[in-house]
């Protein structure tokens, strides 16, 4: 064999050598490297002509063969070009250096497209190399599919195979899972995949979720019920049903193992669960040695009652024999008033928010404070959410949210500026499937190819509170929540005179009761009525001067809040806020009133009372009462003078 022939395949060579030689010539391998690669490839194929059979050898044996023959360049090319399938056990333990170069030469356009998209997403060079140069070759080699052929099914199969790899270290598994997520994102961004990646592990099917329930009949009924309800509920609501029903199924299986179907349930089983439910600790993904919240306790009982009621109405054979859960079993939920931020804390917090380094947190927090949005509504805002309605101004279109209702909120100039500044730096982002509908949606708060979450908003609030030096009543750092911004927005508008019906529309409440909580907290109408009433009440409360008694010796009515005036046969108890009575002492001031000598002593006592009342009214500046008492004094003096045969001009007024 001459040197010239060695650079190409011969008739005696393995069929793989011809394709490999052409590849080496096409990519411009140097003459010496070409001869070395073909020579080592021929030696390896002479020993292992059937690569599929060689792949069945133990991983340690194959690693020894590769170390001895130095034929890795040819084998990696064969795997990347789809001529052989390389298992993950070998790829997880072998140094796969050089595969990225081969991948780039096999698919130069696709390779460069991935790099361009990674740069557009703002990835670092190190992470981009780790995903494209180091991880993509692993996926291609193990699946025998080129870059253009990588589909969701192929990546799912890779993820399943990765879970079964024995030789991969825990660090390698974790690294490959993270890189797989990034690869899915890249392929989604270049429109090669239709669905974006999801953070975290999927919870499994409904049947798998209920494996924790021991009783077979109870488990099957719960699975059937949740499956039936899932057709009309959102994913989060289905998750809530599962989380509420599983504790009951687990409790019955643990405490009453003999009960395996709903037909066997009796009232004492429910009562035992109700007692346990109030003191149980957190389970599942948030397992911790702490009692569940009141809302979780309430939701579990409510869901259980609905479960029994629904399957009874539907006529299921598995239904309990009688009603087991009643309305009185459902614990009352506490209804705390909205916690708005005090004015000084609100101002200090917003000033610190404006200085945050995280532009997303800075923008989102200010929008929450200026619009009263729920945090979920804010994150679900779409790119075209700002609408100009002409004469009525510019409004924010809030999409379907927590209560499945849409609404519009008027925007001021500052809020519009914040929104436009964020949109300017957001750049172009591919439409992302809506979590509820699956319809491709361009979200306003989207960055690096995916919608943004709540964590950065909450962190921004904590950082701003720390910078502002906010401290709570207990001396600990004050930690505001995003929903407090909504409460502050509503309270501020109510204090400014906004009607409850208008506030209801702005907040997106579907029942007046939701908005009336803010009326209880802060209502200008309630405050005005209170101030008017208190103004009248304060006038009836005696205020004594220094060294003087607040109650005249002979004015016993001042010991209470009533204006007690002596009349012919008793006292008048007319309330002071009602004002002066035009009929008080009407008989004494009437022209037809004719007293007799037997009532002379009574008239003298009545005159003394009226003189004291008039003096007290003068001190309090009650002009109407002074005038009324003056008229009565004149009439009484006239009657007394007539009875005592005194001139009428001698009065005591």
XYZ file of C-alpha atoms in Angstrom:
653
model
C 0.000 0.000 0.000
C 1.570 3.293 -1.080
C 1.260 6.574 0.795
C -1.058 8.000 -1.906
C -3.493 5.118 -1.673
C -3.560 5.311 2.141
C -5.212 8.708 1.942
C -8.309 7.175 0.339
C -10.271 3.999 0.834
C -9.157 0.825 -0.896
C -11.132 -2.198 -1.973
C -9.901 -4.073 1.097
C -11.044 -1.358 3.498
C -14.141 -1.412 5.683
C -17.108 0.373 4.094
C -16.941 3.056 6.791
C -13.443 4.143 5.720
C -14.619 5.520 2.380
C -17.177 7.909 3.954
C -14.787 8.888 6.709
C -12.002 9.677 4.206
C -14.328 11.903 2.160
C -15.381 13.764 5.312
C -11.752 14.366 6.286
C -10.941 15.699 2.797
C -14.050 17.928 2.771
C -13.230 19.617 6.080
C -9.592 20.201 5.093
C -7.764 17.924 7.513
C -3.990 18.219 7.102
C -2.148 15.497 5.185
C -0.472 14.035 8.226
C -3.631 14.085 10.310
C -5.491 12.460 7.441
C -3.035 9.581 7.221
C -3.035 9.090 11.001
C -6.806 9.067 11.278
C -7.268 6.588 8.443
C -4.534 4.346 9.762
C -5.985 4.224 13.260
C -9.468 3.743 11.878
C -8.374 0.780 9.774
C -6.689 -0.855 12.781
C -9.789 -0.452 14.921
C -12.145 -1.790 12.244
C -9.921 -4.770 11.660
C -10.415 -5.722 15.313
C -14.086 -4.695 15.507
C -15.674 -4.771 12.064
C -19.217 -4.744 13.518
C -19.581 -1.592 15.599
C -23.022 -2.574 16.902
C -21.516 -5.722 18.380
C -18.634 -3.737 19.874
C -21.135 -1.405 21.541
C -22.461 -4.395 23.488
C -19.127 -4.862 25.252
C -18.803 -3.592 28.832
C -18.135 0.123 29.077
C -14.784 -0.455 30.765
C -13.675 -2.741 27.911
C -14.657 -0.206 25.282
C -12.841 2.576 27.103
C -9.698 0.411 27.126
C -10.058 -0.223 23.374
C -10.387 3.470 22.652
C -7.403 4.318 24.810
C -5.297 1.714 23.022
C -6.367 2.307 19.408
C -6.822 6.114 19.534
C -9.748 5.708 17.112
C -12.084 8.104 18.915
C -12.139 10.718 16.083
C -13.541 8.143 13.628
C -16.056 6.685 16.110
C -17.333 10.097 17.228
C -17.765 11.077 13.565
C -19.683 7.830 12.918
C -21.991 8.498 15.876
C -22.581 12.171 15.024
C -23.318 11.369 11.387
C -25.882 8.710 12.329
C -23.836 5.676 11.234
C -23.821 4.153 14.717
C -25.660 4.708 18.002
C -23.466 5.488 20.993
C -24.888 4.745 24.431
C -24.947 7.263 27.272
C -22.927 4.989 29.546
C -19.893 5.476 27.288
C -20.521 9.188 26.702
C -20.915 9.806 30.443
C -17.507 8.303 31.268
C -15.481 9.201 28.157
C -13.735 12.498 27.571
C -15.679 13.652 24.518
C -13.372 16.476 23.531
C -13.381 17.265 19.820
C -16.975 16.243 19.177
C -18.051 19.895 19.042
C -15.646 20.561 16.147
C -16.998 17.570 14.248
C -20.581 18.699 14.921
C -19.868 22.188 13.568
C -18.387 20.726 10.380
C -21.328 18.378 9.839
C -24.003 21.085 10.344
C -22.340 24.473 10.000
C -25.512 26.502 9.361
C -27.531 24.911 12.156
C -24.583 25.196 14.527
C -24.164 28.924 13.827
C -27.908 29.495 14.178
C -27.844 28.036 17.672
C -24.937 30.288 18.608
C -26.700 33.391 17.277
C -29.836 32.623 19.268
C -27.806 31.974 22.431
C -26.160 35.384 22.045
C -29.577 36.999 21.497
C -30.803 35.423 24.728
C -27.867 36.933 26.600
C -26.172 33.660 27.503
C -22.561 33.759 28.613
C -19.928 32.333 26.270
C -19.037 29.616 28.779
C -22.606 28.365 29.091
C -23.157 28.569 25.334
C -20.093 26.388 24.721
C -21.220 23.963 27.415
C -24.643 23.558 25.777
C -23.797 23.668 22.043
C -20.205 22.404 21.829
C -20.333 19.841 24.634
C -23.932 18.751 25.199
C -25.543 18.841 21.741
C -22.972 16.294 20.455
C -23.991 13.951 23.282
C -27.665 14.167 22.295
C -26.930 13.733 18.587
C -24.554 10.798 19.107
C -26.926 8.939 21.426
C -30.021 9.479 19.270
C -28.485 9.159 15.753
C -30.451 12.283 14.809
C -28.830 15.399 13.388
C -29.451 18.891 14.741
C -32.385 19.544 12.341
C -34.016 16.276 13.455
C -33.989 16.954 17.197
C -37.654 16.932 18.222
C -39.470 16.983 21.546
C -39.862 13.211 21.303
C -36.126 12.743 20.772
C -35.282 14.945 23.752
C -37.864 13.178 25.908
C -36.284 9.836 24.990
C -32.868 11.228 25.925
C -34.216 12.335 29.327
C -35.635 8.874 29.976
C -32.336 7.229 28.986
C -30.412 9.624 31.225
C -32.414 8.481 34.255
C -31.301 4.895 33.564
C -27.582 5.594 33.209
C -25.600 3.869 35.941
C -22.093 5.127 35.256
C -22.891 8.867 35.257
C -22.006 10.789 38.405
C -24.619 12.852 40.203
C -22.866 16.005 39.080
C -22.936 14.862 35.434
C -26.648 14.039 35.651
C -27.440 17.435 37.123
C -25.305 19.182 34.496
C -26.895 17.344 31.589
C -30.436 18.055 32.880
C -29.674 21.763 33.072
C -28.142 21.719 29.588
C -31.129 19.766 28.257
C -33.452 22.525 29.504
C -31.323 25.144 27.727
C -31.236 23.100 24.527
C -35.024 22.857 24.559
C -35.190 26.619 24.957
C -32.804 27.187 22.043
C -34.761 24.873 19.754
C -38.021 26.542 20.807
C -36.620 29.991 20.043
C -35.558 28.961 16.530
C -39.065 27.465 16.031
C -37.786 23.896 15.797
C -39.867 22.921 18.863
C -43.478 23.960 19.349
C -43.462 23.890 23.144
C -41.047 25.666 25.493
C -39.305 23.886 28.363
C -40.888 23.794 31.801
C -39.047 24.356 35.037
C -39.172 21.580 37.603
C -40.407 18.056 37.292
C -43.903 17.226 36.165
C -46.157 15.934 38.915
C -47.078 12.834 36.926
C -50.497 11.643 35.833
C -53.548 11.861 38.064
C -53.358 8.117 38.668
C -49.718 8.376 39.710
C -50.431 11.246 42.090
C -52.983 9.159 44.017
C -50.676 6.170 44.542
C -50.204 7.437 48.109
C -53.846 6.546 48.961
C -53.878 2.939 50.287
C -57.596 2.130 49.931
C -58.137 0.883 46.388
C -61.804 1.868 46.185
C -61.201 5.330 47.647
C -58.210 5.870 45.348
C -60.107 4.900 42.201
C -63.060 7.121 43.119
C -60.757 10.087 43.715
C -58.942 9.534 40.415
C -62.246 9.310 38.563
C -63.564 12.465 40.265
C -60.477 14.585 39.574
C -60.348 13.346 35.980
C -63.975 14.389 35.470
C -63.400 17.828 37.010
C -60.124 18.436 35.154
C -61.927 19.003 31.856
C -63.332 22.281 33.206
C -60.601 23.408 35.614
C -57.234 25.048 35.141
C -54.057 23.142 35.874
C -53.590 24.903 39.203
C -57.157 24.126 40.272
C -56.688 20.447 39.438
C -53.497 20.482 41.479
C -55.458 21.998 44.367
C -58.073 19.222 44.187
C -55.375 16.569 44.338
C -53.566 18.222 47.232
C -56.826 18.508 49.203
C -58.044 14.944 48.643
C -54.799 13.017 49.170
C -54.504 13.837 52.933
C -57.978 12.408 53.552
C -57.201 9.223 51.601
C -53.874 8.792 53.402
C -55.464 9.387 56.818
C -58.220 6.820 56.272
C -55.704 4.256 55.011
C -53.429 4.826 58.006
C -55.999 5.067 60.827
C -58.803 2.867 59.449
C -57.086 0.301 57.243
C -60.263 -1.779 57.053
C -62.018 1.049 55.160
C -61.148 0.634 51.473
C -64.196 2.188 49.774
C -66.358 5.262 50.206
C -69.389 3.070 50.949
C -67.732 1.987 54.211
C -67.250 5.527 55.494
C -69.233 6.621 58.533
C -69.554 9.912 60.380
C -66.968 9.003 63.056
C -64.351 8.579 60.311
C -65.014 12.138 59.161
C -64.918 13.505 62.701
C -61.546 11.852 63.265
C -60.210 13.415 60.061
C -61.544 16.864 61.007
C -59.596 16.672 64.261
C -56.450 15.520 62.483
C -56.834 18.100 59.726
C -56.621 21.024 62.163
C -53.230 19.961 63.500
C -51.551 18.206 60.556
C -48.224 19.410 59.209
C -47.218 20.308 55.687
C -46.694 17.435 53.268
C -45.629 16.944 49.653
C -43.325 19.483 48.031
C -43.409 21.837 51.033
C -42.879 19.203 53.732
C -41.917 20.820 57.032
C -42.546 20.334 60.729
C -45.137 23.095 60.984
C -48.926 23.122 61.036
C -50.672 23.878 57.773
C -52.284 27.290 57.410
C -55.936 28.036 58.121
C -56.628 28.315 54.399
C -55.288 24.790 53.788
C -57.428 23.387 56.616
C -60.480 25.150 55.176
C -59.789 24.024 51.596
C -59.381 20.358 52.574
C -62.780 20.183 54.290
C -64.533 22.187 51.578
C -63.093 20.000 48.810
C -64.058 16.839 50.681
C -67.656 18.055 51.073
C -67.846 19.000 47.380
C -66.390 15.605 46.446
C -69.088 13.737 48.352
C -71.884 16.060 47.203
C -70.869 15.891 43.533
C -70.599 12.123 43.261
C -73.922 11.800 45.119
C -75.626 14.155 42.661
C -74.004 12.306 39.765
C -75.413 9.018 41.072
C -72.101 7.183 41.370
C -72.312 3.714 42.861
C -69.187 4.483 44.942
C -70.897 7.334 46.818
C -71.210 7.195 50.634
C -74.411 5.731 52.046
C -75.423 9.000 53.745
C -74.363 12.611 54.048
C -71.089 12.803 55.973
C -69.809 16.372 55.753
C -72.003 19.327 56.675
C -71.718 23.079 56.302
C -70.997 23.413 60.023
C -67.894 21.233 59.571
C -66.217 23.820 57.358
C -64.040 26.053 59.548
C -64.595 29.778 59.286
C -61.833 31.610 57.498
C -60.337 34.663 59.188
C -61.084 37.867 57.277
C -58.307 40.296 58.102
C -58.553 43.823 56.793
C -56.283 44.794 53.884
C -52.857 45.848 55.117
C -52.003 49.042 53.276
C -48.549 50.554 53.631
C -48.375 53.637 55.872
C -47.777 56.819 53.933
C -44.187 57.319 55.105
C -43.216 53.680 54.431
C -44.898 53.805 51.023
C -42.916 56.906 49.998
C -39.587 55.563 51.291
C -40.136 52.185 49.635
C -40.967 53.644 46.206
C -37.938 55.927 46.362
C -35.725 52.888 47.014
C -37.452 50.859 44.284
C -36.548 53.510 41.709
C -32.852 52.873 42.492
C -32.931 49.064 42.036
C -30.347 47.563 39.685
C -32.847 44.971 38.423
C -34.778 46.899 35.771
C -37.520 44.268 35.642
C -38.157 44.393 39.403
C -38.023 48.203 39.345
C -40.570 48.424 36.514
C -42.918 45.696 37.748
C -43.081 46.997 41.341
C -43.901 50.527 40.190
C -46.620 49.224 37.862
C -48.112 47.146 40.687
C -48.199 50.198 42.944
C -49.655 52.522 40.292
C -52.337 50.192 38.917
C -53.379 47.946 41.825
C -52.825 44.776 39.790
C -52.446 41.379 41.360
C -48.951 40.022 40.796
C -50.249 37.260 38.511
C -52.172 39.779 36.414
C -49.064 41.926 36.100
C -46.906 39.030 34.893
C -49.606 37.992 32.398
C -49.843 41.434 30.771
C -49.495 41.153 27.015
C -47.259 43.273 24.824
C -50.188 45.262 23.401
C -51.815 45.883 26.797
C -51.618 49.695 26.493
C -54.627 50.940 24.504
C -55.373 54.512 23.418
C -59.128 55.202 23.550
C -58.880 58.713 22.168
C -60.882 61.224 24.175
C -61.010 58.975 27.240
C -57.228 58.650 27.354
C -54.805 55.733 27.524
C -55.806 52.600 29.409
C -54.170 49.365 30.557
C -55.932 46.243 29.299
C -55.775 43.631 32.061
C -56.250 40.074 30.715
C -58.270 37.275 32.255
C -56.829 36.627 35.675
C -57.685 35.137 39.062
C -61.436 35.699 38.723
C -61.579 35.068 34.947
C -62.595 38.650 34.168
C -61.067 41.356 31.979
C -60.931 45.023 32.871
C -59.260 48.299 31.898
C -57.382 50.712 34.153
C -56.694 54.346 33.202
C -52.992 55.223 33.063
C -51.256 58.435 34.019
C -48.221 59.838 32.198
C -45.673 58.436 34.680
C -47.012 54.883 34.417
C -47.039 55.075 30.618
C -43.392 56.183 30.699
C -42.456 53.179 32.866
C -44.250 50.777 30.512
C -42.665 52.255 27.395
C -39.183 52.179 28.936
C -39.531 48.477 29.689
C -40.887 47.688 26.221
C -37.960 49.554 24.619
C -35.323 47.414 26.338
C -37.347 44.178 26.144
C -36.432 43.588 22.515
C -37.947 40.958 20.255
C -39.160 37.787 21.969
C -40.878 34.794 20.478
C -44.534 34.332 21.429
C -44.810 31.966 24.386
C -47.686 29.512 24.949
C -50.120 30.917 27.497
C -50.111 28.723 30.636
C -53.920 28.515 30.670
C -54.923 28.436 27.018
C -51.747 27.293 25.263
C -52.237 30.042 22.665
C -48.926 31.684 21.604
C -48.804 34.992 23.478
C -46.318 37.852 23.530
C -46.054 38.678 27.215
C -44.933 42.142 28.274
C -42.604 40.841 30.967
C -40.590 38.373 28.957
C -36.822 38.082 28.944
C -34.309 35.700 27.402
C -37.048 33.823 25.628
C -39.394 33.063 28.518
C -41.911 34.873 30.759
C -40.569 36.202 34.028
C -41.735 34.998 37.434
C -42.509 36.409 40.859
C -39.208 35.729 42.607
C -37.391 38.777 41.260
C -40.293 41.065 42.202
C -40.313 39.777 45.764
C -36.535 40.037 45.983
C -36.729 43.594 44.646
C -39.181 44.526 47.412
C -36.897 43.020 50.060
C -33.864 44.825 48.663
C -35.724 48.145 48.464
C -36.970 47.804 52.060
C -33.416 47.069 53.186
C -31.998 50.081 51.326
C -34.744 52.313 52.770
C -33.945 51.043 56.274
C -37.537 49.984 56.960
C -38.052 48.273 60.319
C -41.214 46.646 61.653
C -42.802 47.175 65.095
C -40.853 44.197 66.429
C -37.553 45.759 65.440
C -37.013 43.229 62.651
C -36.489 44.257 59.005
C -39.789 45.160 57.363
C -40.663 42.842 54.467
C -43.486 44.232 52.270
C -45.429 41.932 49.954
C -46.581 42.596 46.378
C -50.244 42.417 47.423
C -49.720 45.238 49.915
C -49.077 47.493 46.931
C -52.600 46.665 45.718
C -54.054 47.457 49.160
C -52.142 50.741 49.257
C -53.390 51.690 45.789
C -57.023 51.041 46.792
C -56.762 52.796 50.154
C -55.156 55.869 48.632
C -57.947 56.211 46.061
C -60.658 55.790 48.694
C -59.071 58.471 50.842
C -59.105 60.738 47.792
C -62.865 60.288 47.443
C -63.191 57.513 44.837
C -66.562 55.759 45.026
C -66.772 52.107 45.980
C -68.352 51.183 42.637
C -65.454 52.777 40.735
C -62.919 51.063 42.994
C -64.687 47.752 42.423
C -64.218 48.161 38.673
C -60.548 49.146 39.005
C -59.680 46.219 41.259
C -61.611 43.690 39.176
C -63.836 42.528 42.038
C -66.891 40.509 41.034
C -68.872 41.036 44.238
C -69.373 44.209 46.310
C -68.389 42.316 49.462
C -64.786 42.142 48.247
C -64.601 45.922 47.866
C -66.459 46.667 51.111
C -63.425 45.401 53.011
C -61.668 48.556 51.892
C -64.679 50.634 52.973
C -64.298 49.189 56.452
C -60.631 50.055 56.371
C -60.796 53.562 54.967
C -63.897 55.301 53.655
C -64.167 59.081 53.313
C -67.970 58.844 53.633
C -67.678 56.879 56.865
C -65.028 59.257 58.168
C -67.120 62.325 57.334
C -70.192 60.909 59.054
C -68.090 59.999 62.076
C -66.591 63.487 62.325
C -70.015 65.149 62.064
C -71.457 62.950 64.809
C -68.429 63.378 67.057
C -68.635 67.131 66.630
C -72.110 67.083 68.123
C -71.225 64.600 70.847
C -68.214 66.616 71.967
C -70.497 69.643 72.614
C -72.480 67.597 75.132
C -69.416 66.532 77.085
C -68.771 69.067 79.872
C -65.300 70.494 80.170
C -64.553 71.960 83.595
C -62.313 74.971 84.048
C -59.404 74.651 86.446
C -60.612 74.682 90.045
C -64.321 74.577 89.067
C -66.856 71.816 89.041
C -68.171 70.784 85.655
C -71.710 70.227 86.975
C -73.660 73.092 88.608
C -75.009 72.123 91.994
C -78.644 72.213 90.949
C -78.303 70.993 87.319
C -78.512 67.213 87.762
C -79.103 66.557 84.047
C -75.484 67.449 83.248
C -74.420 64.123 84.730
C -75.721 62.507 81.524
C -75.768 63.331 77.805
C -79.366 64.542 77.831
C -80.792 68.040 78.067
C -83.152 67.613 81.040
C -85.414 70.611 81.479
C -88.047 70.809 84.231
C -91.562 70.974 82.880
C -94.890 71.037 84.689
C -95.018 67.345 85.558
C -91.527 66.029 84.902
C -88.390 66.602 82.824
C -87.704 66.850 79.113
C -85.033 64.351 77.862
C -84.602 65.784 74.376
C -81.056 64.956 73.068
C -78.779 67.946 72.592
C -77.795 67.217 68.929
C -81.483 67.591 68.083
C -81.138 71.295 68.800
C -83.388 73.636 70.778
C -86.974 72.407 71.144
C -89.514 74.993 70.003
C -92.083 73.471 72.359
C -89.994 73.412 75.539
C -91.827 75.086 78.454
C -94.625 75.879 76.029
C -97.235 76.087 78.798
C -95.351 78.638 80.893
C -94.844 80.850 77.852
C -98.416 80.425 76.589
C -100.759 83.394 76.947
C -103.501 81.085 78.206
C -101.383 79.734 81.075
C -102.864 80.819 84.433
C -101.027 79.614 87.546
C -102.489 79.550 91.057
C -100.919 80.299 94.442
C -100.620 76.603 95.297
C -97.970 76.229 92.505
C -95.959 79.273 93.593
C -93.220 77.227 95.241
C -92.923 74.992 92.158
C -92.613 78.037 89.927
C -89.814 79.409 92.134
C -87.889 76.102 91.895
C -88.434 76.010 88.158
C -87.151 79.576 87.828
C -83.988 78.664 89.763
C -83.403 75.697 87.434
C -83.877 77.812 84.324
C -81.503 80.510 85.621
C -78.799 77.849 86.183
C -79.457 76.374 82.722
C -79.245 79.805 81.107
C -75.933 80.552 82.837
C -74.504 77.187 81.777
C -75.644 77.709 78.187
C -73.957 81.120 78.116
C -70.654 79.599 79.256
C -70.905 76.983 76.488
C -71.916 79.552 73.894
C -75.185 77.748 73.092
C -76.969 80.821 71.751
C -80.215 79.030 70.832
C -80.538 77.581 74.335
C -79.766 80.964 75.929
C -82.568 82.586 73.947
C -85.057 79.861 74.835
C -84.191 80.021 78.538
C -84.525 83.832 78.451
C -88.093 83.585 77.154
C -89.015 81.043 79.833
C -87.427 83.191 82.581
C -89.482 86.204 81.464
C -92.688 84.166 81.506
C -91.994 82.574 84.907
C -91.049 85.933 86.456
C -94.245 87.464 85.137
C -96.355 84.653 86.620
C -94.604 84.825 90.016
C -94.955 88.605 90.215
C -98.642 88.345 89.455
C -99.130 85.773 92.215
C -97.123 87.788 94.718
C -98.742 91.101 93.621
C -95.364 92.453 92.472
C -94.893 94.847 89.563
C -94.254 92.921 86.325
C -91.275 95.105 85.499
C -89.242 93.588 88.343
C -87.639 90.625 86.700
C -84.714 88.548 87.632
C -83.390 88.105 84.142
